[in-house]
Short mmCIF file of C-alpha atoms in Angstrom, two decimals:
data_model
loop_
_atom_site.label_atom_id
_atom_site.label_comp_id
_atom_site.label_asym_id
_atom_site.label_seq_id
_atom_site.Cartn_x
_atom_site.Cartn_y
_atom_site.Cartn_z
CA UNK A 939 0.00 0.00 0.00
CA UNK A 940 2.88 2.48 1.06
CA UNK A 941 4.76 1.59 -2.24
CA UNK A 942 1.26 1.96 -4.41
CA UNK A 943 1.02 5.89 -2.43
CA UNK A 944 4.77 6.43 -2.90
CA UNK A 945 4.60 5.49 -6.85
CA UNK A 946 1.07 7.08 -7.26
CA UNK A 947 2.56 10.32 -5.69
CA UNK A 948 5.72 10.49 -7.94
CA UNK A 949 3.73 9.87 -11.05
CA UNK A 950 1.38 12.56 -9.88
CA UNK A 951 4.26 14.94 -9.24
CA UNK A 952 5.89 14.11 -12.84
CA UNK A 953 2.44 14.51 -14.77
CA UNK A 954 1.92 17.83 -12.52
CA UNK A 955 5.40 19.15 -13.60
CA UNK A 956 4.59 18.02 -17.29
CA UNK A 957 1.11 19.37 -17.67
CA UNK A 958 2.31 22.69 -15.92
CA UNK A 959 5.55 23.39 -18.66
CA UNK A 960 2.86 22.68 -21.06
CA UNK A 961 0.59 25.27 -19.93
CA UNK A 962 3.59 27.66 -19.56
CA UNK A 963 4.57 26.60 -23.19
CA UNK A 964 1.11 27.24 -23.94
CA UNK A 965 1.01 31.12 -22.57
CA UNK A 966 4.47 31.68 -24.68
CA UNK A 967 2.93 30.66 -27.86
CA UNK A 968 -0.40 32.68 -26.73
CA UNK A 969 2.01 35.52 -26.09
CA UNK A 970 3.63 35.22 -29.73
CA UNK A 971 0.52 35.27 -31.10
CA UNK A 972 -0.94 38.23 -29.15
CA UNK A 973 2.57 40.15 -30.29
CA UNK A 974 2.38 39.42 -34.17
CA UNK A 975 -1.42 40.60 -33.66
CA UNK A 976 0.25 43.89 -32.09
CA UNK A 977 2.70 44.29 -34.50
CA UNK A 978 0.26 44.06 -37.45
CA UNK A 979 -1.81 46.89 -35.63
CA UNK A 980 1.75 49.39 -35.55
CA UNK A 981 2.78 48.75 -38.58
CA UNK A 982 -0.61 49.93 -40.08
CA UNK A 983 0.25 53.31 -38.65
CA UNK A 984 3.79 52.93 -39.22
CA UNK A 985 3.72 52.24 -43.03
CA UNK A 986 0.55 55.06 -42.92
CA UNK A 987 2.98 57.73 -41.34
CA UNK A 988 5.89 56.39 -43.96
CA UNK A 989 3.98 56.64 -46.67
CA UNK A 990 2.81 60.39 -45.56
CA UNK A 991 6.41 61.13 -45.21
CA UNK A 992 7.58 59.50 -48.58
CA UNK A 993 5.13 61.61 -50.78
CA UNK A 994 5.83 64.77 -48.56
CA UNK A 995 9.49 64.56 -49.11
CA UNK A 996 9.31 63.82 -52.69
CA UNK A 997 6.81 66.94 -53.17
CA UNK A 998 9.19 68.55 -51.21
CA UNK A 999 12.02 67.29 -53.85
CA UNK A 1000 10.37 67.64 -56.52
CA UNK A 1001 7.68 70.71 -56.40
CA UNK A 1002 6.64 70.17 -60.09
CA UNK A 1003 5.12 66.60 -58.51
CA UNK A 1004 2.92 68.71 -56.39
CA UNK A 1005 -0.41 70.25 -57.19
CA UNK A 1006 0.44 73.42 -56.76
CA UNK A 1007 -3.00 74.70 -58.07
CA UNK A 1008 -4.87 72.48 -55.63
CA UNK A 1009 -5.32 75.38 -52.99
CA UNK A 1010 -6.02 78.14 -55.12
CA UNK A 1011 -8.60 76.17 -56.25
CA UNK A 1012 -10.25 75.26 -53.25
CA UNK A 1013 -9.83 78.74 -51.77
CA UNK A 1014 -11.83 80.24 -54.74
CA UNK A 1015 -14.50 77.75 -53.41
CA UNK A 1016 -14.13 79.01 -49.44
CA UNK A 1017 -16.24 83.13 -49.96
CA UNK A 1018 -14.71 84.25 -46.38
CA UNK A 1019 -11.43 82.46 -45.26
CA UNK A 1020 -10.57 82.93 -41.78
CA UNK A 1021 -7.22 84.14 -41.17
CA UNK A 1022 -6.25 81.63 -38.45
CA UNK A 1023 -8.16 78.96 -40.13
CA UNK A 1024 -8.05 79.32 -44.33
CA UNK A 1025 -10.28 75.88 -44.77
CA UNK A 1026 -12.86 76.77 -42.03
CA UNK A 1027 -15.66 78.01 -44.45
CA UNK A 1028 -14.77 75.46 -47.46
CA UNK A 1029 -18.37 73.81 -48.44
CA UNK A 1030 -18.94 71.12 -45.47
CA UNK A 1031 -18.03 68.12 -48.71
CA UNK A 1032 -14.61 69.40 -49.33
CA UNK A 1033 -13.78 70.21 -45.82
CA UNK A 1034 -14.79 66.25 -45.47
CA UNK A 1035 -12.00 65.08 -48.19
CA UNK A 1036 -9.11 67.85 -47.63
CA UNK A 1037 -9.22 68.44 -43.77
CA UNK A 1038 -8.45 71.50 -42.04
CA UNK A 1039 -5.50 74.25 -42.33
CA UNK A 1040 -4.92 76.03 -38.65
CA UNK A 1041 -2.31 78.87 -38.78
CA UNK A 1042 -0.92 81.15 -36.07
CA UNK A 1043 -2.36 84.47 -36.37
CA UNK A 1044 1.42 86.06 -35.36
CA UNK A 1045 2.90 83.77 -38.19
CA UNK A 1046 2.77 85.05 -41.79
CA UNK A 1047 -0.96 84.52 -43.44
CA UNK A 1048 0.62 83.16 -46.43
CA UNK A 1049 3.23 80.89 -45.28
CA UNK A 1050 1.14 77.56 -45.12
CA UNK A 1051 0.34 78.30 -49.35
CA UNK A 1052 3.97 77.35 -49.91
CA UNK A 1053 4.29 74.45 -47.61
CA UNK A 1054 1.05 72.85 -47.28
CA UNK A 1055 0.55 71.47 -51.41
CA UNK A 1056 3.65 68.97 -50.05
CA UNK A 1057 1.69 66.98 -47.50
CA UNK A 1058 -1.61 67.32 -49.52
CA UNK A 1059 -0.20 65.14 -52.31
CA UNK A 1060 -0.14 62.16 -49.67
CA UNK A 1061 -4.53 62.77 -49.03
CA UNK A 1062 -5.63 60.23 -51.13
CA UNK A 1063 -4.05 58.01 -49.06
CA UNK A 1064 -4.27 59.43 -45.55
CA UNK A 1065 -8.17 59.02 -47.13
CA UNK A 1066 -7.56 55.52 -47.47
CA UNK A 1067 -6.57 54.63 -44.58
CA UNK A 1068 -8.91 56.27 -42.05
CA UNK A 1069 -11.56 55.01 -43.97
CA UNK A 1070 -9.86 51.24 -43.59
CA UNK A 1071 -8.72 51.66 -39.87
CA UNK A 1072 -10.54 53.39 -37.51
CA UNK A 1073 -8.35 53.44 -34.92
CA UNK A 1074 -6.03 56.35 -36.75
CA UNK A 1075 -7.65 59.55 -35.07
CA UNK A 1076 -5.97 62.04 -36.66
CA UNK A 1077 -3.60 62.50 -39.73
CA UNK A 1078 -1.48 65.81 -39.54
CA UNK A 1079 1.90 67.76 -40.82
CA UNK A 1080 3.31 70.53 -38.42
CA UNK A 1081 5.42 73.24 -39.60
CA UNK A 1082 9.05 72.81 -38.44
CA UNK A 1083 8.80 77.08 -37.50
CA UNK A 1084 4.92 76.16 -35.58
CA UNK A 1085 3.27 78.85 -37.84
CA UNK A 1086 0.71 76.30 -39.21
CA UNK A 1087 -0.35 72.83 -39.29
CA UNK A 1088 -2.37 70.47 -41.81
CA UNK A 1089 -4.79 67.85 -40.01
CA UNK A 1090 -7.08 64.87 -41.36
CA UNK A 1091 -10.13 64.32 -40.96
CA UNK A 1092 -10.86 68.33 -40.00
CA UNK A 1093 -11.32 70.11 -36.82
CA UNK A 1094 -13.21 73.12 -36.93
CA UNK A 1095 -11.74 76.41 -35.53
CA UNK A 1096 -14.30 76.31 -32.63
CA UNK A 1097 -13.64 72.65 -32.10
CA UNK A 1098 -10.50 73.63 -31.29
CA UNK A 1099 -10.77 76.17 -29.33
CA UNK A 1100 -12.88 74.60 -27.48
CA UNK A 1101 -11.55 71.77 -26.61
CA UNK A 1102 -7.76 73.32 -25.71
CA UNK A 1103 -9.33 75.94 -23.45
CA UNK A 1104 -7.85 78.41 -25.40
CA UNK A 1105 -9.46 81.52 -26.73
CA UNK A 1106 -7.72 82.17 -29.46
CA UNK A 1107 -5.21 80.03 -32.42
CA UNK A 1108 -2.22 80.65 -31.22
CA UNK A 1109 -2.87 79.55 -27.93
CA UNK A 1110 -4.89 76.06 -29.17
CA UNK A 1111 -1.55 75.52 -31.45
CA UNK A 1112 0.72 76.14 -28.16
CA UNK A 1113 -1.52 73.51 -26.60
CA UNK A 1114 -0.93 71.11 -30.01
CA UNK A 1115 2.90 71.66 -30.38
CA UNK A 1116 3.11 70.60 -26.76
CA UNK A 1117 0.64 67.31 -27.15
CA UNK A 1118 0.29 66.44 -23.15
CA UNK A 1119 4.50 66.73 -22.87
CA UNK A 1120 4.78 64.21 -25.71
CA UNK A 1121 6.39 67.71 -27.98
CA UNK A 1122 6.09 66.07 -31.75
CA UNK A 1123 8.19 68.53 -33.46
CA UNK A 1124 11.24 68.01 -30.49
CA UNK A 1125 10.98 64.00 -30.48
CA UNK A 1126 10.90 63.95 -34.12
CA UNK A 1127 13.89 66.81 -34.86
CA UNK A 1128 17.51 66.62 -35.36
CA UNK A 1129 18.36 66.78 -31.92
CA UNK A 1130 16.49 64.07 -30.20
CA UNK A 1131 16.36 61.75 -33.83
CA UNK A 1132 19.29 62.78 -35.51
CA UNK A 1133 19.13 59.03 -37.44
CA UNK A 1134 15.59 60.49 -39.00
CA UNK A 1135 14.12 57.31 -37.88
CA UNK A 1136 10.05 56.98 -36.96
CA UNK A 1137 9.22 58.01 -33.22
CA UNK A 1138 7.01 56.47 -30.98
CA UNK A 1139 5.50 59.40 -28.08
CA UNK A 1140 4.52 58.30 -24.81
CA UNK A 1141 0.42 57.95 -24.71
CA UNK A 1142 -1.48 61.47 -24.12
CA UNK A 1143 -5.05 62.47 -24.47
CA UNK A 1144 -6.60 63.80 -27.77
CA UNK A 1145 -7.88 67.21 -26.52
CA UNK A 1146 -11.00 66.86 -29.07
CA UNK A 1147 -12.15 63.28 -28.47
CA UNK A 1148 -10.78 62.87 -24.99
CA UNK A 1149 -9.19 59.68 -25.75
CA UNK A 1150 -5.85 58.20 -25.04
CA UNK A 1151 -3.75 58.09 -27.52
CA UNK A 1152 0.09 57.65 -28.84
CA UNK A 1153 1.59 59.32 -32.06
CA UNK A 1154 3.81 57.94 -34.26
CA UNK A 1155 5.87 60.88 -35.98
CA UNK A 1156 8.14 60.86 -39.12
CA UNK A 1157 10.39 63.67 -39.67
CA UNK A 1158 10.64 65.36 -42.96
CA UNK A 1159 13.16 67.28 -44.62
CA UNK A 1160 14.05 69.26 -47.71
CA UNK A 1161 17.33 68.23 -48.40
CA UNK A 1162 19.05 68.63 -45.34
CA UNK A 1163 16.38 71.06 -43.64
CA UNK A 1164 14.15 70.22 -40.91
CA UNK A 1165 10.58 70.93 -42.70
CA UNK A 1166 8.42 69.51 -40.13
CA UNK A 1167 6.76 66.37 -38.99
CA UNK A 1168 3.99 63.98 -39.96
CA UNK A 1169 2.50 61.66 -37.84
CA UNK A 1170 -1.07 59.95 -36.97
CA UNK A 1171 -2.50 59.04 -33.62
CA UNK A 1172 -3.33 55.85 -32.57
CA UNK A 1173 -6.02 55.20 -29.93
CA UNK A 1174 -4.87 52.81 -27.22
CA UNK A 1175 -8.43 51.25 -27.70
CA UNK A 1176 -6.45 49.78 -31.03
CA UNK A 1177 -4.08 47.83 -28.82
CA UNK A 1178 -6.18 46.96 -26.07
CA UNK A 1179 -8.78 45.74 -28.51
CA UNK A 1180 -6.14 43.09 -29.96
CA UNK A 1181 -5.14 41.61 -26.02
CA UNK A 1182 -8.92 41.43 -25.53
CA UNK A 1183 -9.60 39.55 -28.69
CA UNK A 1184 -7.37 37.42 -27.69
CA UNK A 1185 -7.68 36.11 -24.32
CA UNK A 1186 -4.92 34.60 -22.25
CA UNK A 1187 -5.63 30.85 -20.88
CA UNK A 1188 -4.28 32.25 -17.83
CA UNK A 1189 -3.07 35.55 -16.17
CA UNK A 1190 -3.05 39.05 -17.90
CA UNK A 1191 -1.15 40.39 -20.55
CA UNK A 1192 0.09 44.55 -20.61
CA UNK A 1193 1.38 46.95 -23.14
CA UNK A 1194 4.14 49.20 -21.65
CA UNK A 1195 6.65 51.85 -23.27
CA UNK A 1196 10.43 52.29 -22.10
CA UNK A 1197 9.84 54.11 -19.62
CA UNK A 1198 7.08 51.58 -17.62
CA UNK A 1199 3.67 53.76 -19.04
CA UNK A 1200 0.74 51.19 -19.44
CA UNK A 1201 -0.59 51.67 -23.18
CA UNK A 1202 -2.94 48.73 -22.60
CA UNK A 1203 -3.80 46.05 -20.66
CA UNK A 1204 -5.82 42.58 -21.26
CA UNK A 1205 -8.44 43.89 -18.57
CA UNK A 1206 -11.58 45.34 -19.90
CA UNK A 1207 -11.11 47.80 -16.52
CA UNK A 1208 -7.31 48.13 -17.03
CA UNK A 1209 -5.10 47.08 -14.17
CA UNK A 1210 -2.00 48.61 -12.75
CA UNK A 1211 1.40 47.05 -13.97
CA UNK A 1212 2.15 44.89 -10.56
CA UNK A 1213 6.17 45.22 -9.34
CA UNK A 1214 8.84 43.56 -11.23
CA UNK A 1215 11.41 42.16 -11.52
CA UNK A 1216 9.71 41.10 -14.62
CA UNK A 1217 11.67 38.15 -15.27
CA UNK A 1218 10.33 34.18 -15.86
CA UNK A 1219 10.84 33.09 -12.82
CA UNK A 1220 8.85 35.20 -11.54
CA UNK A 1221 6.14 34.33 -14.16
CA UNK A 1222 6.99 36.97 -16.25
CA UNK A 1223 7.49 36.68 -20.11
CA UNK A 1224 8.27 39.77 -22.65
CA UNK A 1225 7.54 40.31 -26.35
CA UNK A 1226 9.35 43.29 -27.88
CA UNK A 1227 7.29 44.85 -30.41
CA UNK A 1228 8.84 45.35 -33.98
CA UNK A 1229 10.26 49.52 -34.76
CA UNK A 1230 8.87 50.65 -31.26
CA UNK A 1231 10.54 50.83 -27.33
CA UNK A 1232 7.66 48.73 -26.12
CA UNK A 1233 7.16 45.62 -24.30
CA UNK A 1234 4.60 43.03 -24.19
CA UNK A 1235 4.41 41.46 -20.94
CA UNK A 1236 2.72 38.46 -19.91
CA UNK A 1237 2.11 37.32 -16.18
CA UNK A 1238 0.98 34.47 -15.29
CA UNK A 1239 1.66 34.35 -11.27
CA UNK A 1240 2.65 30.49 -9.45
CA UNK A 1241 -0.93 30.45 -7.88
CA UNK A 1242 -2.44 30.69 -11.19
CA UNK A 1243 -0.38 28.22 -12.97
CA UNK A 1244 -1.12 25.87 -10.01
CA UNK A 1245 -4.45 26.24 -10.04
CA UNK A 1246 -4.70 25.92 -13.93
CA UNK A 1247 -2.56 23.05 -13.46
CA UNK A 1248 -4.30 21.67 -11.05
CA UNK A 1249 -7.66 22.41 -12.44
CA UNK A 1250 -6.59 20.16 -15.64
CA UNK A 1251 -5.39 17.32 -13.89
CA UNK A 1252 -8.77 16.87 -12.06
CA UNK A 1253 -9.74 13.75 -13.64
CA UNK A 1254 -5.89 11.94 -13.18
CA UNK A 1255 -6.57 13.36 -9.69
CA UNK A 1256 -10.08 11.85 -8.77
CA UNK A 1257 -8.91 8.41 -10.94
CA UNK A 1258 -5.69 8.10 -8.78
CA UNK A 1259 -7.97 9.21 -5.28
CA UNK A 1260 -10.51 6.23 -6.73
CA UNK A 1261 -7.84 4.07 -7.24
CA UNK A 1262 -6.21 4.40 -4.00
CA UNK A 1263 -9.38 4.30 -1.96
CA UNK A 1264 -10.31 1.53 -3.88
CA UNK A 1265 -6.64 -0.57 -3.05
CA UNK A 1266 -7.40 0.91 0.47
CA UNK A 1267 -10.71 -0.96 0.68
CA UNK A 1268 -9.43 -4.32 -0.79
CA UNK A 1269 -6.25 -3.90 1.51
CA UNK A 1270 -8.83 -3.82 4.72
CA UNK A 1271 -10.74 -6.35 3.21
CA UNK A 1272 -7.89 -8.31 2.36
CA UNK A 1273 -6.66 -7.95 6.11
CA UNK A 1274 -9.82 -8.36 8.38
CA UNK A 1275 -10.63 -11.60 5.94
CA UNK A 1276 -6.83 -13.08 5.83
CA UNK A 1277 -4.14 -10.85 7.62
CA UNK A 1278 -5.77 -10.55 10.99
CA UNK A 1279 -7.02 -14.14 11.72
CA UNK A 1280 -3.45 -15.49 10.14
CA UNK A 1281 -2.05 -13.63 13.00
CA UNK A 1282 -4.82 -14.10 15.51
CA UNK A 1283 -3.94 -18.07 14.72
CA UNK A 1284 -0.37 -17.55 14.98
CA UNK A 1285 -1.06 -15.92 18.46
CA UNK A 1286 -3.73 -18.52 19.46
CA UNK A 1287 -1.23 -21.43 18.62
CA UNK A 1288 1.28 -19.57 21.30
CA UNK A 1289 -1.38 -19.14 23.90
CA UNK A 1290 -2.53 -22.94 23.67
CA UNK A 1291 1.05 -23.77 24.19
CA UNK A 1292 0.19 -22.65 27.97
CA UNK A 1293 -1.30 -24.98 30.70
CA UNK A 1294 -4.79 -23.00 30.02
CA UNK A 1295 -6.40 -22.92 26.82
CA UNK A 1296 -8.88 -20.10 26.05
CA UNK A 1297 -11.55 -20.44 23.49
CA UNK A 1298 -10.95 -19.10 20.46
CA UNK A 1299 -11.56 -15.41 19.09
CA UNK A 1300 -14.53 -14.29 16.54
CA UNK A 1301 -13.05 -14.66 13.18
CA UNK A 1302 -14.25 -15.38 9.76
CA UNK A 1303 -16.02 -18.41 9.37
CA UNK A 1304 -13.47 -19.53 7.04
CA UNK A 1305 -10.75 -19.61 9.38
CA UNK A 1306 -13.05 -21.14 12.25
CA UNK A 1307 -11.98 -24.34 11.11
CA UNK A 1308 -8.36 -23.89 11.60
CA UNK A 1309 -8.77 -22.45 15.51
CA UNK A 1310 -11.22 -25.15 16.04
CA UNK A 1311 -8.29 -27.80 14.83
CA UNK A 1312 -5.80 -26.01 17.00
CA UNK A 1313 -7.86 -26.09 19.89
CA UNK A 1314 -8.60 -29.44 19.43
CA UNK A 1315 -4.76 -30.74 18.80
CA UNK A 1316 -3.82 -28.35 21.74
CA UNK A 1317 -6.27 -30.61 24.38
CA UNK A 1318 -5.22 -33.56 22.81
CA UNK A 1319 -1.59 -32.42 23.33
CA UNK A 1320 -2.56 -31.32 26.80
CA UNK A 1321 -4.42 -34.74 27.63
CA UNK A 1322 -1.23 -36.30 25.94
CA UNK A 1323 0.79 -34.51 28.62
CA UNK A 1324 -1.09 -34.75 31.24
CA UNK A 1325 -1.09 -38.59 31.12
CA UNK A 1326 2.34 -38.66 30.84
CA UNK A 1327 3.35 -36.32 33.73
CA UNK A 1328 0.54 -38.60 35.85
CA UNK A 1329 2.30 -41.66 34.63
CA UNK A 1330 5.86 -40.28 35.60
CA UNK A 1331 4.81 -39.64 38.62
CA UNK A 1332 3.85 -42.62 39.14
CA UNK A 1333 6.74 -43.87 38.16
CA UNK A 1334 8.69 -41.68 40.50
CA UNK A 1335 6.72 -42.55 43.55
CA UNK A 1336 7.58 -46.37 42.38
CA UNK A 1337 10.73 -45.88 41.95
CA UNK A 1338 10.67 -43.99 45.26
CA UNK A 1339 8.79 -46.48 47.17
CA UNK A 1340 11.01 -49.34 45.60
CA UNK A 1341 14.25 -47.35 47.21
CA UNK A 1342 12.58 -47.09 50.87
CA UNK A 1343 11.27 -51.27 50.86
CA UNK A 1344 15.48 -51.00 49.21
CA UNK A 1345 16.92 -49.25 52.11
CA UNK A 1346 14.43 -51.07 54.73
CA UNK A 1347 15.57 -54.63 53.31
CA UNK A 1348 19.20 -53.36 53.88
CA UNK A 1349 18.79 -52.07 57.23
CA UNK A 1350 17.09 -55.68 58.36
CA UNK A 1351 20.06 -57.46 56.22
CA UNK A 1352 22.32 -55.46 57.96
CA UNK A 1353 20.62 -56.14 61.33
CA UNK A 1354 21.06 -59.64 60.54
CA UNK A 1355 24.54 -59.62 59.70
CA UNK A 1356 25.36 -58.13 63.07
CA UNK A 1357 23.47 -60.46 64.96
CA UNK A 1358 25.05 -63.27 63.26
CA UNK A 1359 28.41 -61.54 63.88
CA UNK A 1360 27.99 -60.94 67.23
CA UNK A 1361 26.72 -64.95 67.26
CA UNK A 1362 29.94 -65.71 65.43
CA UNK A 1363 32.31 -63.78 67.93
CA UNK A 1364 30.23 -65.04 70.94
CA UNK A 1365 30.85 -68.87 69.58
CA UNK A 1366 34.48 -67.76 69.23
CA UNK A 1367 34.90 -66.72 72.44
CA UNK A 1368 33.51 -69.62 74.02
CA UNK A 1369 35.36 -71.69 71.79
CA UNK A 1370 38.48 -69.99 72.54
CA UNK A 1371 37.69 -70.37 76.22
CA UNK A 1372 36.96 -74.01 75.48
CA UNK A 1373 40.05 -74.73 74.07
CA UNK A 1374 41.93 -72.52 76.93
CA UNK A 1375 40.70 -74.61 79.44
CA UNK A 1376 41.24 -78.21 77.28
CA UNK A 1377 45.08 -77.14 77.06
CA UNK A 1378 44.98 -76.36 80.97
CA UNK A 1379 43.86 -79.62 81.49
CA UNK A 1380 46.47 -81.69 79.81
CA UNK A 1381 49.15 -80.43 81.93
CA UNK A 1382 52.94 -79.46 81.08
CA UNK A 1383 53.66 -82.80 79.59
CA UNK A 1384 52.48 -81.70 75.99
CA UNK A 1385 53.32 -77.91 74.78
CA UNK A 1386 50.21 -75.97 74.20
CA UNK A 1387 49.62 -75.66 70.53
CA UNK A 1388 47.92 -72.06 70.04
CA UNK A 1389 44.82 -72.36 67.82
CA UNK A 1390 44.97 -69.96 64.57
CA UNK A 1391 42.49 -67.25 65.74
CA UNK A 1392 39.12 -67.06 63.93
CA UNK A 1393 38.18 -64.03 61.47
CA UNK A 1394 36.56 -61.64 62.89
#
């Protein structure tokens, strides 16, 4: 029974340790899907923000590319431009396909005419792809010098206003070029991307929609001169909509920049990042996602995976537990019918060894056979004994007897052999005396012959 628990226990243990590398295997592949799913969703806004900056450039390059009639055109279609916002008044249709023009009323009113036919020659495709992927909020180009900006789809001047708090353009741009800290036109310039490569921003809120969001900003240049940046937002919903979709079989999954800044989490009510280290063996695994600083991160804590674990191996479990009860049962079966009376018979044939015999114990009715025969050989044995020790006994007091009529029959022999003794000497002596007084009688003539004396 001990050796059945013992090997049931270690196979338990080595299925356990199998099923729960499984299950970790399991969350790694999980995580490697949930981070190609992730990288799909950047690289839609990546190759968006590339493209943006490819056709820029090349306008840029190459002004005879450009349209250069495209905003004299649609400014003989807008009756009363606004100063601070050229594209305000455009017919409601066009203002739907070109997006809006914002200028800073201290900047000069005609600067964004020779800078803004460059990014328009990418629309067409910024159109595209907000109409494919609604998760891009915004499409824009900001001036390198901040005197204007282009943005797709298009916010109205009062939009904007209102939604910076500020009452007039300059002061809704101030609140733009700064974008919650995140500063497009200083992450994206020479001196913090000298290598001119795409820059991820930390996440920020839109100030329109009021939604979290993180830019992804290309730098472009004319020749070697810093013309200004495009970029689009993405919504966080985008990547927290891809961990949801996919759900973990266990623990939680988080989106986090370099510098530890959730961007998503697998929660529909997103969770705090718990304390690192964030290593795997403390449950921790990490994805890096392609062209950006951020992390995937997968936790799965022990407790889970043991519970997971243990949750799976329910049925091994209860079969093993059924198993063992079951070899339990036909081990206490096994010993009240067969164990227990062998050694209540072994123990009964020493006790019957005794003078007394006691009756045998309760036991199974097949063994009742067997006491029954011991007892029975034991009074037999007993009997057996008994008549012997009665008939050495008698023997003894036989034997005993036989040595007192001995020593009495040698005490009267004895007896006898003294009388007859004393007899013998008493004859002697009157023989001697006899002979004594025949020798005084026949006088000095004859010489006294002395008599050889008798034996005593």
């Amino acid at each position: 029974m001990a050796v059945f628990t013992v090997a049931l226990l270690a196979y338990g243990w080595s299925v356990y340790a199998r099923q729960r590398a499984a299950l970790w295997w399991g969350l790694s592949s999980q995580g490697e899907q949930i981070q190609l799913a992730l990288n799909d969703t950047l690289d839609v806004a990546r190759s968006h923000v590339s493209g943006m900056r490819q056709s820029t450039e090349r306008n840029l390059r190459q002004p005879l590319l450009a349209d250069t009639s495209l905003v004299d055109r649609l400014e003989r279609r807008n009756l009363a431009p606004l100063r601070d916002a050229p594209w305000d008044r455009l017919p409601q249709d066009l203002v739907k396909e070109v997006g809006a023009v914002h200028v800073d009323p201290g900047a000069d009113a005609t600067a964004y005419r020779r800078g803004v036919e460059a990014p328009l020659g990418a629309l067409a495709q910024v159109a595209a792809s907000h109409s494919q992927h609604q998760r891009l909020q915004w499409s824009y180009f900001y001036d390198a010098q901040k005197q204007w900006r282009w943005v797709y789809p298009a916010q109205s001047r009062e939009d904007l206003l209102t939604a910076t708090g500020q009452a007039d353009m300059a002061g809704a741009l101030a609140t733009l070029w700064d974008a919650g800290g995140t500063t497009p036109l200083d992450a994206a310039g020479p001196t913090r991307n000298p290598q001119k490569e795409l820059v991820w921003t930390a996440a920020h809120t839109d100030p329109l929609k009021k939604t979290a969001v993180v830019s992804v900003l290309a730098p472009v240049y004319s020749a070697e001169r810093y013309a200004g940046v495009v970029g689009a937002d993405l919504t966080l919903d985008a990547l927290s909509a891809v961990l949801l979709q996919r759900a973990l079989p266990m623990g939680q999954a988080w989106v986090v920049n370099s510098q530890g800044q959730v961007l998503a989490s697998s929660e529909a009510k997103p969770s705090a990042l718990p304390a690192g280290p964030y290593v795997p063996d403390a449950g921790w695994l990490r994805f890096a996602l392609r062209g950006t600083d951020w992390s995937l991160l997968v936790h799965a804590p022990g407790s889970v995976v043991t519970r997971k674990t243990l949750a799976q191996m329910v049925p091994m479990l209860a079969t093993g537990v059924a198993g063992l009860l079951a070899l339990l049962v036909a081990c206490l079966w096994l010993s009240r019918r067969f164990t227990q009376p062998a050694l209540q018979l072994a123990e009964y044939v020493q006790q019957t060894e005794g003078p007394s015999i006691k009756r045998p114990p309760p036991v199974p009715a097949l063994w009742k056979p067997w006491f029954d025969r011991v007892a029975r050989l034991a009074l037999q044995r007993r009997d057996q004994v008994m008549g012997a020790h009665q008939r050495t006994t008698q023997l003894e007091n036989q034997a005993a007897q036989h040595i007192v009529d001995l020593r009495n029959t040698a005490a009267e022999h004895e007896a006898q052999l003294a009388l007859r003794a004393g007899e013998l000497r008493s004859a002697y002596a009157q023989l001697s005396a006899a002979l004594a007084d025949a020798q005084a009688a026949q006088g000095a003539s004859k010489k006294p012959t002395r008599p050889n004396p008798l034996p005593e």
